[in-house]
Short mmCIF file of N, CA and C in Angstrom, two decimals:
data_model
loop_
_atom_site.label_atom_id
_atom_site.label_comp_id
_atom_site.label_asym_id
_atom_site.label_seq_id
_atom_site.Cartn_x
_atom_site.Cartn_y
_atom_site.Cartn_z
N MET A 1 -7.85 21.16 10.65
CA MET A 1 -9.24 20.87 10.95
C MET A 1 -9.31 20.38 12.39
N SER A 2 -10.13 20.98 13.18
CA SER A 2 -10.33 20.56 14.57
C SER A 2 -11.53 19.63 14.66
N VAL A 3 -11.38 18.55 15.41
CA VAL A 3 -12.46 17.62 15.70
C VAL A 3 -12.47 17.39 17.20
N LYS A 4 -13.62 17.58 17.82
CA LYS A 4 -13.73 17.36 19.26
C LYS A 4 -13.72 15.86 19.55
N VAL A 5 -12.93 15.48 20.57
CA VAL A 5 -12.82 14.07 20.94
C VAL A 5 -12.88 13.94 22.45
N LYS A 6 -13.58 12.92 22.91
CA LYS A 6 -13.63 12.57 24.33
C LYS A 6 -13.02 11.18 24.43
N ILE A 7 -12.07 11.01 25.34
CA ILE A 7 -11.39 9.74 25.50
C ILE A 7 -11.77 9.13 26.84
N LYS A 8 -12.25 7.90 26.81
CA LYS A 8 -12.51 7.14 28.03
C LYS A 8 -11.63 5.90 27.96
N PHE A 9 -10.33 6.15 28.09
CA PHE A 9 -9.34 5.09 27.90
C PHE A 9 -8.18 5.41 28.82
N GLU A 10 -8.09 4.71 29.92
CA GLU A 10 -7.05 5.01 30.91
C GLU A 10 -5.65 4.81 30.36
N GLY A 11 -4.82 5.83 30.58
CA GLY A 11 -3.40 5.72 30.23
C GLY A 11 -3.08 5.86 28.76
N LYS A 12 -4.05 6.17 27.94
CA LYS A 12 -3.78 6.30 26.50
C LYS A 12 -4.04 7.72 26.05
N ASP A 13 -3.25 8.15 25.08
CA ASP A 13 -3.39 9.48 24.52
C ASP A 13 -4.40 9.50 23.39
N ILE A 14 -4.75 10.70 22.97
CA ILE A 14 -5.59 10.90 21.80
C ILE A 14 -4.86 10.30 20.59
N PRO A 15 -5.59 9.65 19.66
CA PRO A 15 -4.91 9.14 18.45
C PRO A 15 -4.11 10.24 17.77
N ALA A 16 -2.97 9.86 17.21
CA ALA A 16 -2.09 10.82 16.54
C ALA A 16 -1.48 10.17 15.31
N TYR A 17 -1.01 11.00 14.40
CA TYR A 17 -0.34 10.50 13.20
C TYR A 17 1.03 9.97 13.58
N ALA A 18 1.39 8.79 13.09
CA ALA A 18 2.68 8.18 13.41
C ALA A 18 3.83 8.84 12.66
N THR A 19 3.54 9.33 11.44
CA THR A 19 4.57 10.00 10.65
C THR A 19 3.97 11.24 10.00
N GLU A 20 4.81 12.11 9.50
CA GLU A 20 4.37 13.35 8.87
C GLU A 20 3.45 13.08 7.67
N GLY A 21 3.72 12.03 6.92
CA GLY A 21 2.95 11.74 5.71
C GLY A 21 1.79 10.79 5.91
N ALA A 22 1.53 10.37 7.15
CA ALA A 22 0.44 9.42 7.42
C ALA A 22 -0.92 10.04 7.15
N ALA A 23 -1.80 9.30 6.48
CA ALA A 23 -3.16 9.76 6.23
C ALA A 23 -4.09 9.39 7.38
N GLY A 24 -3.81 8.26 8.03
CA GLY A 24 -4.67 7.77 9.10
C GLY A 24 -3.94 7.69 10.43
N MET A 25 -4.72 7.66 11.48
CA MET A 25 -4.20 7.51 12.84
C MET A 25 -4.63 6.14 13.36
N ASP A 26 -3.71 5.44 14.01
CA ASP A 26 -4.07 4.16 14.61
C ASP A 26 -5.01 4.38 15.78
N ILE A 27 -6.00 3.51 15.90
CA ILE A 27 -6.85 3.51 17.09
C ILE A 27 -6.70 2.18 17.79
N ARG A 28 -6.89 2.18 19.09
CA ARG A 28 -6.56 1.04 19.94
C ARG A 28 -7.80 0.43 20.58
N ALA A 29 -7.67 -0.84 20.92
CA ALA A 29 -8.72 -1.54 21.66
C ALA A 29 -8.77 -1.02 23.08
N ASN A 30 -9.96 -0.81 23.59
CA ASN A 30 -10.18 -0.39 24.97
C ASN A 30 -11.08 -1.45 25.62
N ILE A 31 -10.45 -2.53 26.09
CA ILE A 31 -11.20 -3.67 26.61
C ILE A 31 -10.66 -4.08 27.98
N SER A 32 -11.54 -4.62 28.82
CA SER A 32 -11.13 -5.06 30.14
C SER A 32 -10.58 -6.49 30.12
N GLU A 33 -11.00 -7.28 29.16
CA GLU A 33 -10.50 -8.65 29.00
C GLU A 33 -10.15 -8.89 27.54
N ARG A 34 -9.15 -9.71 27.30
CA ARG A 34 -8.76 -10.02 25.92
C ARG A 34 -9.91 -10.67 25.18
N ILE A 35 -9.94 -10.46 23.88
CA ILE A 35 -10.99 -11.01 23.03
C ILE A 35 -10.34 -11.91 21.99
N LYS A 36 -10.80 -13.17 21.94
CA LYS A 36 -10.29 -14.12 20.95
C LYS A 36 -11.28 -14.18 19.79
N ILE A 37 -10.74 -14.00 18.56
CA ILE A 37 -11.56 -14.07 17.36
C ILE A 37 -11.11 -15.31 16.58
N ALA A 38 -11.98 -16.30 16.51
CA ALA A 38 -11.67 -17.54 15.79
C ALA A 38 -11.75 -17.29 14.28
N PRO A 39 -11.10 -18.13 13.48
CA PRO A 39 -11.18 -17.98 12.02
C PRO A 39 -12.64 -17.94 11.55
N GLY A 40 -12.94 -16.98 10.69
CA GLY A 40 -14.28 -16.83 10.15
C GLY A 40 -15.25 -16.11 11.08
N LYS A 41 -14.82 -15.73 12.27
CA LYS A 41 -15.71 -15.07 13.24
C LYS A 41 -15.45 -13.58 13.30
N ARG A 42 -16.39 -12.85 13.92
CA ARG A 42 -16.34 -11.41 14.02
C ARG A 42 -16.39 -10.99 15.48
N ALA A 43 -15.92 -9.77 15.76
CA ALA A 43 -16.02 -9.19 17.10
C ALA A 43 -16.09 -7.68 16.99
N LEU A 44 -16.90 -7.08 17.84
CA LEU A 44 -17.03 -5.62 17.90
C LEU A 44 -16.15 -5.13 19.05
N ILE A 45 -15.11 -4.37 18.72
CA ILE A 45 -14.09 -3.97 19.68
C ILE A 45 -14.27 -2.51 20.07
N PRO A 46 -14.52 -2.22 21.36
CA PRO A 46 -14.61 -0.83 21.82
C PRO A 46 -13.25 -0.14 21.77
N THR A 47 -13.29 1.21 21.60
CA THR A 47 -12.04 1.98 21.53
C THR A 47 -11.92 3.04 22.62
N GLY A 48 -13.02 3.35 23.31
CA GLY A 48 -12.97 4.41 24.31
C GLY A 48 -12.93 5.80 23.71
N ILE A 49 -13.23 5.93 22.43
CA ILE A 49 -13.18 7.21 21.72
C ILE A 49 -14.60 7.64 21.35
N TYR A 50 -14.91 8.92 21.61
CA TYR A 50 -16.18 9.53 21.25
C TYR A 50 -15.86 10.79 20.48
N LEU A 51 -16.58 11.04 19.38
CA LEU A 51 -16.24 12.15 18.49
C LEU A 51 -17.40 13.11 18.26
N GLU A 52 -17.07 14.34 17.95
CA GLU A 52 -18.02 15.33 17.44
C GLU A 52 -17.44 15.81 16.12
N ILE A 53 -17.86 15.17 15.05
CA ILE A 53 -17.32 15.40 13.72
C ILE A 53 -18.04 16.59 13.08
N PRO A 54 -17.31 17.52 12.47
CA PRO A 54 -17.95 18.68 11.84
C PRO A 54 -18.88 18.27 10.70
N GLU A 55 -19.90 19.09 10.47
CA GLU A 55 -20.84 18.86 9.38
C GLU A 55 -20.09 18.85 8.05
N GLY A 56 -20.47 17.94 7.16
CA GLY A 56 -19.82 17.83 5.85
C GLY A 56 -18.63 16.88 5.87
N TYR A 57 -18.38 16.26 7.03
CA TYR A 57 -17.27 15.31 7.17
C TYR A 57 -17.77 14.01 7.78
N GLU A 58 -17.01 12.98 7.58
CA GLU A 58 -17.21 11.69 8.22
C GLU A 58 -15.85 11.21 8.68
N CYS A 59 -15.82 10.29 9.60
CA CYS A 59 -14.58 9.58 9.91
C CYS A 59 -14.73 8.18 9.35
N GLN A 60 -13.69 7.71 8.69
CA GLN A 60 -13.68 6.36 8.14
C GLN A 60 -12.78 5.49 9.01
N ILE A 61 -13.25 4.29 9.30
CA ILE A 61 -12.45 3.30 10.01
C ILE A 61 -11.96 2.32 8.95
N ARG A 62 -10.65 2.15 8.90
CA ARG A 62 -10.03 1.28 7.90
C ARG A 62 -9.15 0.24 8.57
N ALA A 63 -8.98 -0.86 7.88
CA ALA A 63 -8.13 -1.94 8.40
C ALA A 63 -6.67 -1.50 8.43
N ARG A 64 -5.90 -2.10 9.32
CA ARG A 64 -4.45 -1.89 9.35
C ARG A 64 -3.83 -2.94 8.43
N SER A 65 -3.00 -2.50 7.50
CA SER A 65 -2.44 -3.42 6.51
C SER A 65 -1.59 -4.51 7.16
N GLY A 66 -0.86 -4.18 8.22
CA GLY A 66 -0.04 -5.19 8.89
C GLY A 66 -0.87 -6.31 9.47
N LEU A 67 -1.99 -5.99 10.10
CA LEU A 67 -2.88 -7.02 10.65
C LEU A 67 -3.49 -7.86 9.53
N ALA A 68 -3.81 -7.20 8.42
CA ALA A 68 -4.41 -7.91 7.30
C ALA A 68 -3.44 -8.91 6.69
N VAL A 69 -2.22 -8.47 6.42
CA VAL A 69 -1.24 -9.33 5.75
C VAL A 69 -0.73 -10.43 6.68
N LYS A 70 -0.40 -10.07 7.90
CA LYS A 70 0.21 -11.03 8.82
C LYS A 70 -0.80 -11.98 9.46
N ASN A 71 -2.03 -11.51 9.70
CA ASN A 71 -2.98 -12.31 10.47
C ASN A 71 -4.33 -12.53 9.79
N GLY A 72 -4.57 -11.90 8.65
CA GLY A 72 -5.86 -12.06 7.98
C GLY A 72 -6.98 -11.30 8.68
N ILE A 73 -6.63 -10.23 9.42
CA ILE A 73 -7.64 -9.46 10.15
C ILE A 73 -8.08 -8.26 9.32
N GLY A 74 -9.39 -8.15 9.12
CA GLY A 74 -9.96 -7.04 8.37
C GLY A 74 -11.17 -6.48 9.07
N LEU A 75 -11.88 -5.62 8.37
CA LEU A 75 -13.12 -5.05 8.89
C LEU A 75 -14.30 -5.75 8.24
N VAL A 76 -15.31 -6.04 9.03
CA VAL A 76 -16.48 -6.76 8.54
C VAL A 76 -17.09 -6.04 7.34
N ASN A 77 -17.18 -4.72 7.40
CA ASN A 77 -17.84 -3.96 6.34
C ASN A 77 -16.86 -3.26 5.41
N GLY A 78 -15.62 -3.70 5.37
CA GLY A 78 -14.62 -3.11 4.48
C GLY A 78 -14.09 -1.80 5.03
N ILE A 79 -14.89 -0.76 4.96
CA ILE A 79 -14.57 0.53 5.58
C ILE A 79 -15.80 0.94 6.38
N GLY A 80 -15.58 1.31 7.63
CA GLY A 80 -16.68 1.76 8.48
C GLY A 80 -16.81 3.27 8.39
N THR A 81 -18.03 3.76 8.43
CA THR A 81 -18.30 5.20 8.41
C THR A 81 -18.86 5.64 9.75
N ILE A 82 -18.28 6.71 10.29
CA ILE A 82 -18.84 7.35 11.48
C ILE A 82 -19.45 8.66 11.01
N ASP A 83 -20.78 8.73 11.07
CA ASP A 83 -21.50 9.92 10.63
C ASP A 83 -21.29 11.07 11.61
N ASN A 84 -21.45 12.30 11.09
CA ASN A 84 -21.17 13.45 11.94
C ASN A 84 -22.21 13.67 13.04
N ASP A 85 -23.34 12.99 12.99
CA ASP A 85 -24.32 13.14 14.07
C ASP A 85 -24.25 12.01 15.10
N TYR A 86 -23.32 11.07 14.96
CA TYR A 86 -23.16 9.98 15.92
C TYR A 86 -22.29 10.45 17.08
N ARG A 87 -22.73 10.22 18.31
CA ARG A 87 -21.99 10.64 19.48
C ARG A 87 -21.61 9.47 20.40
N GLY A 88 -21.92 8.26 20.00
CA GLY A 88 -21.58 7.10 20.82
C GLY A 88 -20.12 6.71 20.68
N GLU A 89 -19.76 5.66 21.39
CA GLU A 89 -18.38 5.18 21.35
C GLU A 89 -18.05 4.61 19.98
N VAL A 90 -16.88 4.93 19.49
CA VAL A 90 -16.39 4.34 18.24
C VAL A 90 -16.01 2.89 18.55
N LYS A 91 -16.59 1.98 17.78
CA LYS A 91 -16.27 0.55 17.92
C LYS A 91 -15.85 0.03 16.56
N VAL A 92 -14.98 -0.96 16.56
CA VAL A 92 -14.42 -1.50 15.33
C VAL A 92 -14.89 -2.93 15.14
N ALA A 93 -15.53 -3.20 14.00
CA ALA A 93 -16.04 -4.54 13.69
C ALA A 93 -14.95 -5.32 12.95
N LEU A 94 -14.19 -6.12 13.70
CA LEU A 94 -13.11 -6.92 13.12
C LEU A 94 -13.61 -8.28 12.68
N ILE A 95 -12.98 -8.83 11.65
CA ILE A 95 -13.24 -10.20 11.20
C ILE A 95 -11.91 -10.91 11.00
N ASN A 96 -11.89 -12.17 11.34
CA ASN A 96 -10.68 -12.98 11.18
C ASN A 96 -10.81 -13.82 9.92
N TRP A 97 -10.15 -13.38 8.86
CA TRP A 97 -10.11 -14.12 7.60
C TRP A 97 -8.96 -15.13 7.60
N GLY A 98 -8.18 -15.14 8.66
CA GLY A 98 -7.01 -16.01 8.76
C GLY A 98 -7.37 -17.45 9.11
N GLU A 99 -6.34 -18.23 9.38
CA GLU A 99 -6.52 -19.65 9.65
C GLU A 99 -6.31 -20.01 11.12
N GLU A 100 -5.92 -19.01 11.93
CA GLU A 100 -5.67 -19.25 13.36
C GLU A 100 -6.44 -18.23 14.18
N ASP A 101 -6.68 -18.57 15.46
CA ASP A 101 -7.31 -17.61 16.37
C ASP A 101 -6.46 -16.34 16.41
N PHE A 102 -7.14 -15.21 16.57
CA PHE A 102 -6.46 -13.93 16.74
C PHE A 102 -6.92 -13.34 18.07
N VAL A 103 -5.98 -12.91 18.89
CA VAL A 103 -6.31 -12.38 20.21
C VAL A 103 -6.07 -10.87 20.23
N VAL A 104 -7.09 -10.14 20.67
CA VAL A 104 -6.99 -8.69 20.84
C VAL A 104 -6.79 -8.42 22.33
N GLU A 105 -5.74 -7.68 22.63
CA GLU A 105 -5.43 -7.28 24.01
C GLU A 105 -5.75 -5.80 24.17
N ASN A 106 -5.99 -5.38 25.41
CA ASN A 106 -6.22 -3.97 25.68
C ASN A 106 -5.02 -3.15 25.19
N GLY A 107 -5.32 -2.07 24.46
CA GLY A 107 -4.27 -1.19 23.95
C GLY A 107 -3.71 -1.58 22.60
N ASP A 108 -4.09 -2.74 22.05
CA ASP A 108 -3.62 -3.14 20.72
C ASP A 108 -4.13 -2.16 19.67
N ARG A 109 -3.28 -1.85 18.69
CA ARG A 109 -3.70 -1.04 17.54
C ARG A 109 -4.53 -1.94 16.63
N ILE A 110 -5.79 -1.58 16.43
CA ILE A 110 -6.70 -2.48 15.71
C ILE A 110 -7.20 -1.94 14.38
N ALA A 111 -7.09 -0.64 14.15
CA ALA A 111 -7.60 -0.05 12.92
C ALA A 111 -7.01 1.34 12.76
N GLN A 112 -7.39 1.99 11.66
CA GLN A 112 -7.00 3.37 11.41
C GLN A 112 -8.26 4.22 11.30
N ILE A 113 -8.12 5.49 11.63
CA ILE A 113 -9.23 6.41 11.48
C ILE A 113 -8.76 7.58 10.60
N ILE A 114 -9.63 7.94 9.65
CA ILE A 114 -9.33 8.99 8.68
C ILE A 114 -10.53 9.94 8.60
N LEU A 115 -10.28 11.23 8.59
CA LEU A 115 -11.33 12.23 8.40
C LEU A 115 -11.49 12.48 6.91
N ALA A 116 -12.73 12.46 6.42
CA ALA A 116 -12.98 12.65 4.99
C ALA A 116 -14.14 13.60 4.77
N LYS A 117 -13.96 14.52 3.84
CA LYS A 117 -15.03 15.45 3.46
C LYS A 117 -15.95 14.74 2.46
N TYR A 118 -17.23 15.06 2.54
CA TYR A 118 -18.17 14.50 1.57
C TYR A 118 -19.17 15.56 1.16
N GLU A 119 -19.84 15.30 0.06
CA GLU A 119 -20.88 16.19 -0.45
C GLU A 119 -22.21 15.45 -0.39
N LYS A 120 -23.27 16.16 -0.10
CA LYS A 120 -24.62 15.59 -0.14
C LYS A 120 -25.05 15.53 -1.61
N ILE A 121 -25.76 14.47 -1.96
CA ILE A 121 -26.22 14.26 -3.33
C ILE A 121 -27.63 14.80 -3.50
N ASN A 122 -27.83 15.55 -4.56
CA ASN A 122 -29.16 15.93 -5.03
C ASN A 122 -29.38 15.20 -6.34
N TRP A 123 -30.22 14.18 -6.32
CA TRP A 123 -30.45 13.38 -7.53
C TRP A 123 -31.22 14.20 -8.54
N GLU A 124 -30.83 14.08 -9.80
CA GLU A 124 -31.52 14.72 -10.91
C GLU A 124 -31.95 13.61 -11.86
N GLU A 125 -33.21 13.25 -11.80
CA GLU A 125 -33.70 12.16 -12.62
C GLU A 125 -33.82 12.61 -14.07
N VAL A 126 -33.25 11.80 -15.00
CA VAL A 126 -33.28 12.13 -16.42
C VAL A 126 -33.72 10.90 -17.21
N GLU A 127 -34.07 11.12 -18.46
CA GLU A 127 -34.49 10.02 -19.34
C GLU A 127 -33.30 9.29 -19.94
N ALA A 128 -32.17 10.00 -20.13
CA ALA A 128 -30.99 9.40 -20.75
C ALA A 128 -29.73 10.03 -20.16
N LEU A 129 -28.63 9.29 -20.21
CA LEU A 129 -27.33 9.78 -19.76
C LEU A 129 -26.44 10.04 -20.95
N GLU A 130 -25.52 10.98 -20.82
CA GLU A 130 -24.56 11.24 -21.88
C GLU A 130 -23.69 10.00 -22.09
N ASP A 131 -23.36 9.72 -23.34
CA ASP A 131 -22.50 8.58 -23.65
C ASP A 131 -21.06 8.92 -23.26
N SER A 132 -20.27 7.87 -23.04
CA SER A 132 -18.85 8.05 -22.72
C SER A 132 -18.05 7.01 -23.48
N GLU A 133 -16.73 7.14 -23.46
CA GLU A 133 -15.89 6.17 -24.16
C GLU A 133 -16.10 4.77 -23.60
N ARG A 134 -16.26 4.64 -22.30
CA ARG A 134 -16.45 3.33 -21.68
C ARG A 134 -17.88 2.85 -21.85
N SER A 135 -18.82 3.75 -21.80
CA SER A 135 -20.25 3.46 -21.89
C SER A 135 -20.66 2.49 -20.80
N ALA A 136 -21.25 1.34 -21.15
CA ALA A 136 -21.74 0.39 -20.14
C ALA A 136 -20.74 -0.73 -19.87
N GLY A 137 -19.50 -0.60 -20.37
CA GLY A 137 -18.49 -1.64 -20.14
C GLY A 137 -18.26 -1.82 -18.64
N GLY A 138 -18.38 -3.05 -18.17
CA GLY A 138 -18.31 -3.30 -16.73
C GLY A 138 -17.03 -4.00 -16.31
N PHE A 139 -17.15 -4.88 -15.34
CA PHE A 139 -16.02 -5.58 -14.74
C PHE A 139 -15.19 -6.30 -15.79
N GLY A 140 -13.88 -6.01 -15.81
CA GLY A 140 -12.99 -6.64 -16.76
C GLY A 140 -13.07 -6.07 -18.17
N HIS A 141 -13.81 -5.02 -18.34
CA HIS A 141 -14.06 -4.44 -19.65
C HIS A 141 -12.78 -4.04 -20.38
N THR A 142 -11.79 -3.52 -19.68
CA THR A 142 -10.59 -3.05 -20.34
C THR A 142 -9.55 -4.15 -20.53
N GLY A 143 -9.81 -5.35 -20.03
CA GLY A 143 -8.90 -6.48 -20.23
C GLY A 143 -7.63 -6.39 -19.43
N ARG A 144 -6.71 -7.31 -19.71
CA ARG A 144 -5.40 -7.35 -19.04
C ARG A 144 -4.32 -6.91 -20.00
N LYS A 145 -3.32 -6.28 -19.45
CA LYS A 145 -2.20 -5.82 -20.29
C LYS A 145 -0.98 -6.62 -19.96
#
């Protein structure tokens, strides 16, 4: 799948897969000055990446597990969606869930980007839904084993 990308990031290459089996590509901070994120605070980090995503696809921005485990760094909205009609700079909304300040430097790997296919929904309003084995059983419904 080809996706058009424009990079405004001096000295950095287009994001690439680190291994053959990788689902996501690391994306990096593109900042002129370091950004300090205090515990409980958020920051919007530019990446210098602009995309033209094909129709029927989105790019998802996901947290890096190493940053999450080691530093408590995640994404404000869990997973970010880049719609296929957005042409602005990709920015990453980081949050510091940790107990210490976290510093982002230019070129730091801050998140992952994944291309995902999606379908448009056509709602069909009905009076009743078919029953299922689970039915309306919600959170914790199946218990612990």
